[in-house]
Amino acid sequence: MSRAFGYLVSVTLIYGATTPAFRNPPRDSFPFSDYPMFSHGRPTPMMDLMHALGVDSEGQQTPLPPMVSAQNREVLQSMKAIIRRVSAGEAEALCAEVAERVASSAEFPNIVKVEIAHSGYDAVAYFEQGPAPKWRRVFARCPVPRQGARDVRSEQPRVR
Amino acid sequence: MFAKPRSFIDNYWMRAMPAERLGTLRVLVGAYALVYLLARTPHLWSYGDLSPTLFGALGVVSILDHPIPPWLHYATIIATLIAALPFVLGWRHRLCAPCFAALLLWVLTYSNCWGQILHTDNLLMLHVIVLALSASADAVSLDAARSAGDKPAASASYGWPIRLLCAITVCVYLLAGIAKLRNSGLDFLGGETLRNYVAFGNVRKIELGSIHSPLGVALLPVPEIFAALAYISFALELGAPLALVHRKLGVTWVAAIWGFHLGVLALMAIAFIYPLTGIAFASFFRVERLPRRWPPWRDQPLSARSRASTAK
């Protein structure tokens, strides 16, 4: 292969690999990115996230894994999927779908309800004082449809 | 009498390197891509039946407004897996390798179109493109075995792709450092941001039903550690171009950045598998010596081998 071809490929790929960082605003894409992960200032440990929770008969809440909450093995993509569904006004529908997946999984025999919630945490206090959220807004709450189980009507979401 | 004048850049970038080194890099990167694709097939497959409302096209997939039909998605995954084989084996490289690179680009980009870009695959993709567009099957390949010609001499044709692999690797880390500098400034060095990221990342993993890092949690009460780690992270990322200056500097940087990824895994349970395997950094080494040394008993005389087996 000629030198000219070598230079052409080299300049093209290096240009492609470096320009996302120098665009205004910088562009995150694939395979070229400005690699923004973990780069933004985070001066406080306050954080919030949208997630799907399983609730047992005693009211204990368990975060549901990505495959159950969003049919996606990637943790972050599952969260984005929940955000998009809630933003599109589909929280109830999402809740029902998650409840179906909980019912069909042998992993959660004690889960009786599913909640789609937006929770706020102090990430450091979470480990030092306990995992209770600072605040939580429940967008949808629905029963897990188990065969032979008591028919529990979908409850109205409660906003705290 | 006078040698043809060559610029400094030409001397550096077009330095003659052995075909075996580039060929071995193709085998390593290709084998990694094949195993990685096989391991992630259930994951990639699952994008076939996701809700179209979650789809947000980017990169080469931007030509689409909507997701492709599931059958076509499954077909591209199968085609990519099949195309990986000739790439690894170096069979009809000029035709098959660009096809593999194009298919891999499509499949990996498509997997990033569902709300969140995962930066674990960028470097692998760029490396595959370089190897697919270069003469990386002139040695350590079926193409080389088939041609009856002499062993290819060291050449610039095998040098520039290796330089480019190293440069792209360095660029990725440099850009991550520039992003930190741009978005956080020197405040990042205080360690508070990094500590909050470790806490934040671990809470997020737990609350999204995944595994977290007990070590990262255990270190949260010691903020000084995070200040030190922030300095190390900054130095390794912004200092990455030094790895291109000299081979020994490059090897030292590779060892340090590999340790950095090990630290990210230990503190945040985030695995950048390609760098962690070391294959992402193979272009910084004389990897052509690997096949000569493997298996370890290969160069031993038969009598020595039989003595060793008798002693056992």
Short mmCIF file of C-alpha atoms in Angstrom, two decimals:
data_model
loop_
_atom_site.label_atom_id
_atom_site.label_comp_id
_atom_site.label_asym_id
_atom_site.label_seq_id
_atom_site.Cartn_x
_atom_site.Cartn_y
_atom_site.Cartn_z
CA MET A 1 0.00 0.00 0.00
CA SER A 2 1.31 3.40 -0.93
CA ARG A 3 2.53 6.03 1.49
CA ALA A 4 -0.14 8.40 0.22
CA PHE A 5 -2.83 5.91 1.18
CA GLY A 6 -1.20 5.46 4.59
CA TYR A 7 -1.21 9.20 5.20
CA LEU A 8 -4.77 9.55 3.91
CA VAL A 9 -6.10 6.88 6.30
CA SER A 10 -3.99 8.20 9.18
CA VAL A 11 -5.02 11.85 8.79
CA THR A 12 -8.70 10.93 8.29
CA LEU A 13 -8.88 8.71 11.37
CA ILE A 14 -6.88 11.02 13.64
CA TYR A 15 -8.97 13.97 12.46
CA GLY A 16 -12.14 12.00 13.12
CA ALA A 17 -10.92 10.83 16.51
CA THR A 18 -9.89 14.27 17.77
CA THR A 19 -12.45 16.71 16.33
CA PRO A 20 -15.40 15.74 18.58
CA ALA A 21 -13.51 17.33 21.49
CA PHE A 22 -12.95 20.62 19.68
CA ARG A 23 -16.45 21.15 18.31
CA ASN A 24 -18.72 23.65 19.99
CA PRO A 25 -20.51 22.01 21.69
CA PRO A 26 -18.34 18.86 21.82
CA ARG A 27 -19.98 15.85 20.21
CA ASP A 28 -20.40 12.43 21.76
CA SER A 29 -21.09 9.77 19.14
CA PHE A 30 -19.80 6.39 17.95
CA PRO A 31 -17.04 5.52 17.11
CA PHE A 32 -15.87 9.13 17.46
CA SER A 33 -16.51 10.76 20.82
CA ASP A 34 -15.30 13.51 23.11
CA TYR A 35 -15.39 10.97 26.01
CA PRO A 36 -17.38 13.10 28.45
CA MET A 37 -17.89 10.33 31.02
CA PHE A 38 -16.92 11.31 34.57
CA SER A 39 -15.70 14.71 33.36
CA HIS A 40 -18.38 17.12 34.61
CA GLY A 41 -17.86 18.76 37.98
CA ARG A 42 -19.80 17.04 40.73
CA PRO A 43 -19.16 19.17 43.80
CA THR A 44 -21.99 17.65 45.85
CA PRO A 45 -23.00 14.02 46.34
CA MET A 46 -26.66 14.78 45.55
CA MET A 47 -28.04 12.71 42.71
CA ASP A 48 -31.31 11.50 41.29
CA LEU A 49 -32.34 8.62 39.08
CA MET A 50 -35.37 7.02 37.53
CA HIS A 51 -35.80 3.35 38.32
CA ALA A 52 -38.18 0.43 38.66
CA LEU A 53 -38.71 -1.01 42.12
CA GLY A 54 -40.27 -4.28 43.22
CA VAL A 55 -42.30 -4.10 46.42
CA ASP A 56 -43.00 -7.14 48.60
CA SER A 57 -46.05 -7.72 50.82
CA GLU A 58 -44.32 -5.98 53.74
CA GLY A 59 -43.59 -2.87 51.71
CA GLN A 60 -39.85 -3.59 51.25
CA GLN A 61 -38.55 -2.12 48.00
CA THR A 62 -36.00 -3.88 45.80
CA PRO A 63 -34.45 -2.29 42.69
CA LEU A 64 -35.24 -4.40 39.64
CA PRO A 65 -32.36 -5.39 37.31
CA PRO A 66 -32.06 -3.87 33.82
CA MET A 67 -33.42 -6.90 31.93
CA VAL A 68 -36.58 -6.76 34.02
CA SER A 69 -36.99 -2.98 34.11
CA ALA A 70 -36.18 -2.28 30.46
CA GLN A 71 -35.36 -5.58 28.69
CA ASN A 72 -31.81 -4.28 28.34
CA ARG A 73 -28.65 -5.73 29.84
CA GLU A 74 -26.93 -2.33 30.05
CA VAL A 75 -27.54 -0.53 33.33
CA LEU A 76 -27.35 3.02 31.95
CA GLN A 77 -29.40 2.26 28.86
CA SER A 78 -32.09 0.73 31.09
CA MET A 79 -32.28 3.97 33.07
CA LYS A 80 -32.49 6.06 29.89
CA ALA A 81 -35.22 3.74 28.60
CA ILE A 82 -37.27 4.31 31.78
CA ILE A 83 -36.74 8.09 31.54
CA ARG A 84 -37.91 8.12 27.92
CA ARG A 85 -41.01 6.08 28.66
CA VAL A 86 -41.95 8.25 31.64
CA SER A 87 -41.28 11.45 29.69
CA ALA A 88 -43.54 10.15 26.92
CA GLY A 89 -46.36 9.69 29.47
CA GLU A 90 -46.05 5.90 29.34
CA ALA A 91 -45.24 5.26 33.00
CA GLU A 92 -48.39 3.18 33.59
CA ALA A 93 -47.78 1.06 30.50
CA LEU A 94 -44.12 0.57 31.44
CA CYS A 95 -45.15 -0.42 34.97
CA ALA A 96 -47.53 -3.07 33.63
CA GLU A 97 -44.84 -4.46 31.29
CA VAL A 98 -42.30 -4.65 34.15
CA ALA A 99 -44.89 -6.33 36.38
CA GLU A 100 -45.46 -8.95 33.65
CA ARG A 101 -41.74 -9.66 33.52
CA VAL A 102 -41.55 -9.91 37.31
CA ALA A 103 -44.46 -12.37 37.26
CA SER A 104 -42.80 -14.54 34.62
CA SER A 105 -39.46 -14.59 36.44
CA ALA A 106 -38.68 -17.11 39.17
CA GLU A 107 -36.27 -14.58 40.69
CA PHE A 108 -38.90 -12.47 42.44
CA PRO A 109 -41.44 -14.76 44.13
CA ASN A 110 -42.17 -12.23 46.90
CA ILE A 111 -42.67 -9.13 44.78
CA VAL A 112 -46.35 -8.15 44.74
CA LYS A 113 -46.15 -4.65 43.27
CA VAL A 114 -43.96 -2.65 40.91
CA GLU A 115 -43.26 1.05 41.17
CA ILE A 116 -41.75 3.35 38.58
CA ALA A 117 -40.08 6.04 40.65
CA HIS A 118 -37.81 9.05 40.47
CA SER A 119 -35.61 9.08 43.57
CA GLY A 120 -33.12 11.53 45.02
CA TYR A 121 -30.14 10.45 47.11
CA ASP A 122 -27.12 11.80 48.92
CA ALA A 123 -24.69 9.28 47.40
CA VAL A 124 -22.19 9.42 50.28
CA ALA A 125 -24.85 9.35 53.02
CA TYR A 126 -26.40 6.38 51.20
CA PHE A 127 -23.50 4.23 52.38
CA GLU A 128 -22.83 5.97 55.68
CA GLN A 129 -26.38 6.37 56.99
CA GLY A 130 -28.52 4.00 54.96
CA PRO A 131 -30.09 3.74 51.51
CA ALA A 132 -33.33 5.65 52.17
CA PRO A 133 -33.94 8.24 49.42
CA LYS A 134 -34.04 11.92 50.33
CA TRP A 135 -37.14 12.19 48.23
CA ARG A 136 -39.11 9.96 45.88
CA ARG A 137 -41.78 10.60 43.33
CA VAL A 138 -43.74 7.56 42.20
CA PHE A 139 -45.03 7.84 38.66
CA ALA A 140 -46.80 4.52 38.46
CA ARG A 141 -47.67 1.67 40.77
CA CYS A 142 -49.16 -1.63 39.63
CA PRO A 143 -49.73 -5.18 40.92
CA VAL A 144 -47.73 -8.18 39.74
CA PRO A 145 -50.21 -10.37 37.86
CA ARG A 146 -49.60 -13.77 39.40
CA GLN A 147 -51.89 -16.71 38.61
CA GLY A 148 -54.14 -17.55 41.57
CA ALA A 149 -53.11 -14.40 43.42
CA ARG A 150 -55.63 -11.97 44.93
CA ASP A 151 -56.78 -9.45 42.34
CA VAL A 152 -55.13 -6.23 43.45
CA ARG A 153 -56.39 -3.17 41.62
CA SER A 154 -53.84 -0.72 40.32
CA GLU A 155 -53.39 2.00 42.91
CA GLN A 156 -53.14 5.66 42.15
CA PRO A 157 -49.54 6.87 42.25
CA ARG A 158 -48.64 8.79 45.34
CA VAL A 159 -46.41 11.85 45.11
CA ARG A 160 -44.15 12.55 48.05
CA MET B 1 25.45 9.96 -2.86
CA PHE B 2 22.89 11.97 -0.90
CA ALA B 3 20.00 10.13 0.66
CA LYS B 4 16.59 11.34 -0.37
CA PRO B 5 15.59 13.91 2.24
CA ARG B 6 12.78 12.64 4.46
CA SER B 7 10.92 14.75 6.89
CA PHE B 8 10.88 13.98 10.57
CA ILE B 9 7.22 13.02 10.32
CA ASP B 10 7.90 10.69 7.42
CA ASN B 11 10.74 9.03 9.32
CA TYR B 12 8.53 8.52 12.32
CA TRP B 13 5.21 7.63 10.74
CA MET B 14 6.52 5.53 7.86
CA ARG B 15 9.10 3.61 9.83
CA ALA B 16 9.61 0.09 8.49
CA MET B 17 8.16 -2.55 10.78
CA PRO B 18 7.80 -6.31 10.35
CA ALA B 19 4.71 -7.70 8.66
CA GLU B 20 4.49 -10.29 11.44
CA ARG B 21 3.87 -7.58 14.03
CA LEU B 22 0.92 -6.13 12.13
CA GLY B 23 -0.35 -9.63 11.34
CA THR B 24 -0.20 -10.65 14.99
CA LEU B 25 -2.06 -7.47 15.96
CA ARG B 26 -4.79 -8.38 13.46
CA VAL B 27 -5.10 -11.84 15.00
CA LEU B 28 -5.22 -10.46 18.57
CA VAL B 29 -7.71 -7.66 17.88
CA GLY B 30 -9.80 -9.85 15.56
CA ALA B 31 -9.91 -12.73 18.04
CA TYR B 32 -10.92 -10.32 20.78
CA ALA B 33 -13.68 -8.85 18.57
CA LEU B 34 -14.95 -12.34 17.72
CA VAL B 35 -15.04 -13.55 21.34
CA TYR B 36 -16.52 -10.24 22.48
CA LEU B 37 -19.24 -10.42 19.85
CA LEU B 38 -20.04 -14.02 20.76
CA ALA B 39 -20.24 -13.15 24.45
CA ARG B 40 -22.44 -10.13 23.76
CA THR B 41 -24.68 -11.76 21.18
CA PRO B 42 -27.62 -12.17 23.64
CA HIS B 43 -27.24 -8.51 24.54
CA LEU B 44 -26.97 -7.32 20.92
CA TRP B 45 -29.86 -9.60 19.98
CA SER B 46 -32.10 -7.97 22.60
CA TYR B 47 -32.06 -4.65 20.68
CA GLY B 48 -34.12 -6.32 17.96
CA ASP B 49 -37.41 -6.07 19.83
CA LEU B 50 -37.00 -2.89 21.88
CA SER B 51 -39.66 -0.22 21.64
CA PRO B 52 -39.03 2.12 18.65
CA THR B 53 -39.72 5.08 20.99
CA LEU B 54 -36.36 4.37 22.67
CA PHE B 55 -34.43 4.63 19.39
CA GLY B 56 -32.16 7.62 18.78
CA ALA B 57 -29.96 7.19 15.71
CA LEU B 58 -26.34 8.31 15.76
CA GLY B 59 -23.16 7.79 13.73
CA VAL B 60 -23.59 5.69 10.61
CA VAL B 61 -27.04 4.64 11.79
CA SER B 62 -28.17 8.28 11.37
CA ILE B 63 -29.39 7.32 7.91
CA LEU B 64 -32.36 5.71 9.70
CA ASP B 65 -35.39 7.41 11.22
CA HIS B 66 -36.68 4.20 12.78
CA PRO B 67 -35.12 0.93 13.95
CA ILE B 68 -34.57 -1.71 11.29
CA PRO B 69 -36.88 -4.76 11.29
CA PRO B 70 -35.83 -7.37 13.89
CA TRP B 71 -35.01 -10.01 11.24
CA LEU B 72 -32.58 -7.59 9.55
CA HIS B 73 -30.98 -6.75 12.89
CA TYR B 74 -30.48 -10.43 13.69
CA ALA B 75 -29.10 -11.02 10.19
CA THR B 76 -26.47 -8.27 10.58
CA ILE B 77 -25.32 -9.76 13.90
CA ILE B 78 -24.96 -13.21 12.33
CA ALA B 79 -23.19 -11.73 9.28
CA THR B 80 -20.77 -9.84 11.55
CA LEU B 81 -19.94 -12.99 13.48
CA ILE B 82 -19.31 -14.87 10.24
CA ALA B 83 -17.22 -12.01 8.81
CA ALA B 84 -15.03 -11.95 11.92
CA LEU B 85 -13.60 -15.37 11.07
CA PRO B 86 -11.82 -14.47 7.81
CA PHE B 87 -10.57 -11.30 9.51
CA VAL B 88 -8.91 -13.31 12.27
CA LEU B 89 -7.57 -15.91 9.86
CA GLY B 90 -6.43 -13.35 7.30
CA TRP B 91 -8.39 -14.93 4.45
CA ARG B 92 -9.03 -12.78 1.36
CA HIS B 93 -8.24 -9.82 3.56
CA ARG B 94 -8.66 -7.02 1.03
CA LEU B 95 -12.25 -8.00 0.43
CA CYS B 96 -13.35 -9.58 3.71
CA ALA B 97 -11.70 -7.25 6.23
CA PRO B 98 -13.43 -4.01 5.11
CA CYS B 99 -16.73 -5.94 5.05
CA PHE B 100 -16.15 -7.06 8.65
CA ALA B 101 -15.21 -3.53 9.74
CA ALA B 102 -18.34 -2.10 8.10
CA LEU B 103 -20.60 -4.72 9.67
CA LEU B 104 -19.01 -4.30 13.10
CA LEU B 105 -19.39 -0.52 12.81
CA TRP B 106 -23.07 -0.93 12.01
CA VAL B 107 -23.78 -3.47 14.79
CA LEU B 108 -21.91 -1.59 17.52
CA THR B 109 -23.31 1.80 16.48
CA TYR B 110 -26.82 0.33 16.43
CA SER B 111 -26.31 -0.96 19.97
CA ASN B 112 -25.46 2.59 21.06
CA CYS B 113 -28.68 4.06 19.63
CA TRP B 114 -30.85 3.22 22.62
CA GLY B 115 -30.46 6.19 24.93
CA GLN B 116 -26.90 5.92 26.15
CA ILE B 117 -23.58 5.74 24.32
CA LEU B 118 -21.32 3.13 25.89
CA HIS B 119 -17.72 4.20 25.42
CA THR B 120 -16.27 0.74 25.91
CA ASP B 121 -16.35 -0.12 22.20
CA ASN B 122 -14.97 3.03 20.55
CA LEU B 123 -11.32 2.04 20.68
CA LEU B 124 -11.94 -1.52 19.49
CA MET B 125 -13.91 -0.19 16.53
CA LEU B 126 -11.20 2.26 15.51
CA HIS B 127 -8.53 -0.43 15.79
CA VAL B 128 -10.52 -2.82 13.59
CA ILE B 129 -10.91 -0.07 10.96
CA VAL B 130 -7.13 0.51 10.88
CA LEU B 131 -6.37 -3.20 10.59
CA ALA B 132 -9.03 -3.69 7.92
CA LEU B 133 -7.66 -0.86 5.77
CA SER B 134 -4.03 -1.90 6.04
CA ALA B 135 -1.93 -4.79 4.77
CA SER B 136 -2.34 -6.65 8.05
CA ALA B 137 -2.74 -10.05 6.42
CA ASP B 138 0.61 -10.12 4.59
CA ALA B 139 1.87 -12.36 7.40
CA VAL B 140 0.35 -14.60 10.08
CA SER B 141 -2.57 -15.30 7.75
CA LEU B 142 -4.08 -17.77 5.35
CA ASP B 143 -3.41 -15.28 2.54
CA ALA B 144 0.31 -15.40 3.37
CA ALA B 145 0.29 -19.20 3.61
CA ARG B 146 -1.41 -19.44 0.21
CA SER B 147 1.04 -17.19 -1.61
CA ALA B 148 4.24 -18.99 -2.47
CA GLY B 149 6.34 -15.82 -2.31
CA ASP B 150 9.12 -14.95 0.09
CA LYS B 151 8.46 -13.74 3.59
CA PRO B 152 7.66 -9.99 3.29
CA ALA B 153 10.43 -7.65 4.37
CA ALA B 154 9.90 -5.02 7.02
CA SER B 155 8.22 -2.04 5.39
CA ALA B 156 6.51 1.29 5.95
CA SER B 157 3.31 -0.42 4.82
CA TYR B 158 3.37 -2.33 8.09
CA GLY B 159 4.74 0.59 10.10
CA TRP B 160 2.10 3.29 9.62
CA PRO B 161 -0.84 1.15 10.70
CA ILE B 162 0.99 0.29 13.94
CA ARG B 163 1.83 3.96 14.53
CA LEU B 164 -1.82 4.78 13.83
CA LEU B 165 -3.09 2.15 16.28
CA CYS B 166 -0.88 3.65 18.99
CA ALA B 167 -1.85 7.24 18.10
CA ILE B 168 -5.58 6.48 18.19
CA THR B 169 -5.19 4.77 21.57
CA VAL B 170 -3.38 7.83 22.90
CA CYS B 171 -6.00 10.19 21.40
CA VAL B 172 -8.83 8.42 23.22
CA TYR B 173 -7.19 8.97 26.61
CA LEU B 174 -6.03 12.48 25.78
CA LEU B 175 -9.58 13.46 24.82
CA ALA B 176 -10.92 12.03 28.10
CA GLY B 177 -8.39 14.25 29.92
CA ILE B 178 -9.33 17.30 27.83
CA ALA B 179 -13.03 16.68 28.62
CA LYS B 180 -12.23 16.70 32.36
CA LEU B 181 -10.20 19.89 31.98
CA ARG B 182 -12.96 21.58 29.98
CA ASN B 183 -15.90 20.44 32.12
CA SER B 184 -14.38 20.53 35.62
CA GLY B 185 -11.20 22.56 35.29
CA LEU B 186 -8.49 22.06 37.86
CA ASP B 187 -11.18 21.61 40.54
CA PHE B 188 -11.16 17.96 39.44
CA LEU B 189 -7.79 17.61 41.18
CA GLY B 190 -9.40 18.28 44.57
CA GLY B 191 -10.72 14.73 44.50
CA GLU B 192 -14.24 15.68 45.63
CA THR B 193 -15.68 15.23 42.15
CA LEU B 194 -14.03 11.82 41.75
CA ARG B 195 -15.20 10.73 45.21
CA ASN B 196 -18.74 11.81 44.39
CA TYR B 197 -18.55 9.96 41.08
CA VAL B 198 -17.49 6.76 42.84
CA ALA B 199 -20.33 7.14 45.38
CA PHE B 200 -22.79 8.16 42.65
CA GLY B 201 -21.77 5.31 40.35
CA ASN B 202 -22.14 2.73 43.08
CA VAL B 203 -25.55 4.03 44.23
CA ARG B 204 -26.71 4.04 40.64
CA LYS B 205 -25.59 0.46 40.14
CA ILE B 206 -27.40 -0.71 43.28
CA GLU B 207 -30.58 1.24 42.57
CA LEU B 208 -30.70 -0.01 39.00
CA GLY B 209 -30.37 -3.60 40.16
CA SER B 210 -26.76 -4.27 39.20
CA ILE B 211 -23.56 -5.15 41.08
CA HIS B 212 -21.51 -2.47 42.81
CA SER B 213 -17.98 -2.18 44.20
CA PRO B 214 -17.61 -2.78 47.95
CA LEU B 215 -14.01 -1.46 47.74
CA GLY B 216 -15.14 1.88 46.28
CA VAL B 217 -17.71 2.18 49.07
CA ALA B 218 -15.12 1.29 51.72
CA LEU B 219 -12.78 4.06 50.53
CA LEU B 220 -15.41 6.84 50.56
CA PRO B 221 -14.52 7.96 54.14
CA VAL B 222 -10.93 8.67 52.96
CA PRO B 223 -11.18 11.73 50.61
CA GLU B 224 -7.37 12.04 50.32
CA ILE B 225 -7.25 8.84 48.27
CA PHE B 226 -9.56 10.39 45.68
CA ALA B 227 -7.41 13.52 45.42
CA ALA B 228 -4.39 11.31 44.69
CA LEU B 229 -6.39 9.27 42.17
CA ALA B 230 -7.58 12.48 40.47
CA TYR B 231 -3.95 13.62 40.00
CA ILE B 232 -3.00 10.20 38.62
CA SER B 233 -5.97 10.17 36.26
CA PHE B 234 -5.17 13.67 34.97
CA ALA B 235 -1.48 12.86 34.50
CA LEU B 236 -2.14 9.61 32.64
CA GLU B 237 -4.74 11.09 30.32
CA LEU B 238 -3.17 14.44 29.51
CA GLY B 239 0.31 12.89 29.43
CA ALA B 240 -0.79 10.13 27.05
CA PRO B 241 0.98 11.64 23.97
CA LEU B 242 4.33 11.00 25.67
CA ALA B 243 3.67 7.32 25.02
CA LEU B 244 4.34 8.01 21.34
CA VAL B 245 7.74 9.59 21.93
CA HIS B 246 9.74 6.50 22.87
CA ARG B 247 9.00 2.79 23.07
CA LYS B 248 9.99 2.53 26.74
CA LEU B 249 7.82 5.53 27.63
CA GLY B 250 5.01 3.88 25.75
CA VAL B 251 5.38 0.61 27.64
CA THR B 252 5.50 2.48 30.97
CA TRP B 253 2.36 4.45 30.08
CA VAL B 254 0.59 1.25 29.03
CA ALA B 255 1.38 -0.38 32.38
CA ALA B 256 0.10 2.69 34.23
CA ILE B 257 -3.09 3.09 32.19
CA TRP B 258 -3.82 -0.63 32.56
CA GLY B 259 -3.55 -0.15 36.33
CA PHE B 260 -5.89 2.84 35.98
CA HIS B 261 -8.53 0.62 34.34
CA LEU B 262 -8.02 -1.97 37.07
CA GLY B 263 -8.68 0.83 39.58
CA VAL B 264 -11.89 1.86 37.79
CA LEU B 265 -13.02 -1.77 37.90
CA ALA B 266 -12.17 -2.09 41.60
CA LEU B 267 -13.73 1.21 42.68
CA MET B 268 -16.76 1.51 40.38
CA ALA B 269 -17.39 -2.02 39.06
CA ILE B 270 -17.07 -0.64 35.53
CA ALA B 271 -15.12 -2.97 33.25
CA PHE B 272 -13.49 -1.58 30.12
CA ILE B 273 -12.78 -5.09 28.91
CA TYR B 274 -10.76 -4.27 25.79
CA PRO B 275 -8.09 -2.29 27.68
CA LEU B 276 -8.22 -4.69 30.63
CA THR B 277 -7.30 -7.65 28.40
CA GLY B 278 -4.24 -5.68 27.29
CA ILE B 279 -5.08 -6.20 23.62
CA ALA B 280 -5.98 -2.50 23.25
CA PHE B 281 -2.32 -1.73 23.98
CA ALA B 282 -0.71 -4.59 22.04
CA SER B 283 0.47 -2.18 19.31
CA PHE B 284 2.98 -0.72 21.81
CA PHE B 285 4.78 -4.08 22.00
CA ARG B 286 6.81 -6.32 19.69
CA VAL B 287 3.95 -8.78 19.55
CA GLU B 288 5.46 -10.68 16.62
CA ARG B 289 7.62 -12.40 19.22
CA LEU B 290 4.51 -13.96 20.76
CA PRO B 291 3.94 -16.65 18.13
CA ARG B 292 7.65 -17.51 18.21
CA ARG B 293 7.50 -18.01 21.94
CA TRP B 294 4.18 -19.82 22.04
CA PRO B 295 3.88 -22.57 23.04
CA PRO B 296 6.72 -22.12 25.56
CA TRP B 297 8.32 -25.48 24.73
CA ARG B 298 8.30 -24.79 20.98
CA ASP B 299 12.01 -23.91 20.67
CA GLN B 300 13.23 -26.60 23.04
CA PRO B 301 14.98 -29.59 21.44
CA LEU B 302 12.98 -32.79 21.52
CA SER B 303 15.49 -34.43 23.93
CA ALA B 304 15.03 -31.56 26.42
CA ARG B 305 11.27 -31.89 26.16
CA SER B 306 11.35 -35.63 26.80
CA ARG B 307 13.75 -35.09 29.76
CA ALA B 308 11.33 -32.55 31.20
CA SER B 309 8.37 -34.90 30.82
CA THR B 310 10.35 -37.79 32.40
CA ALA B 311 11.28 -35.59 35.36
CA LYS B 312 7.57 -34.94 35.95
#
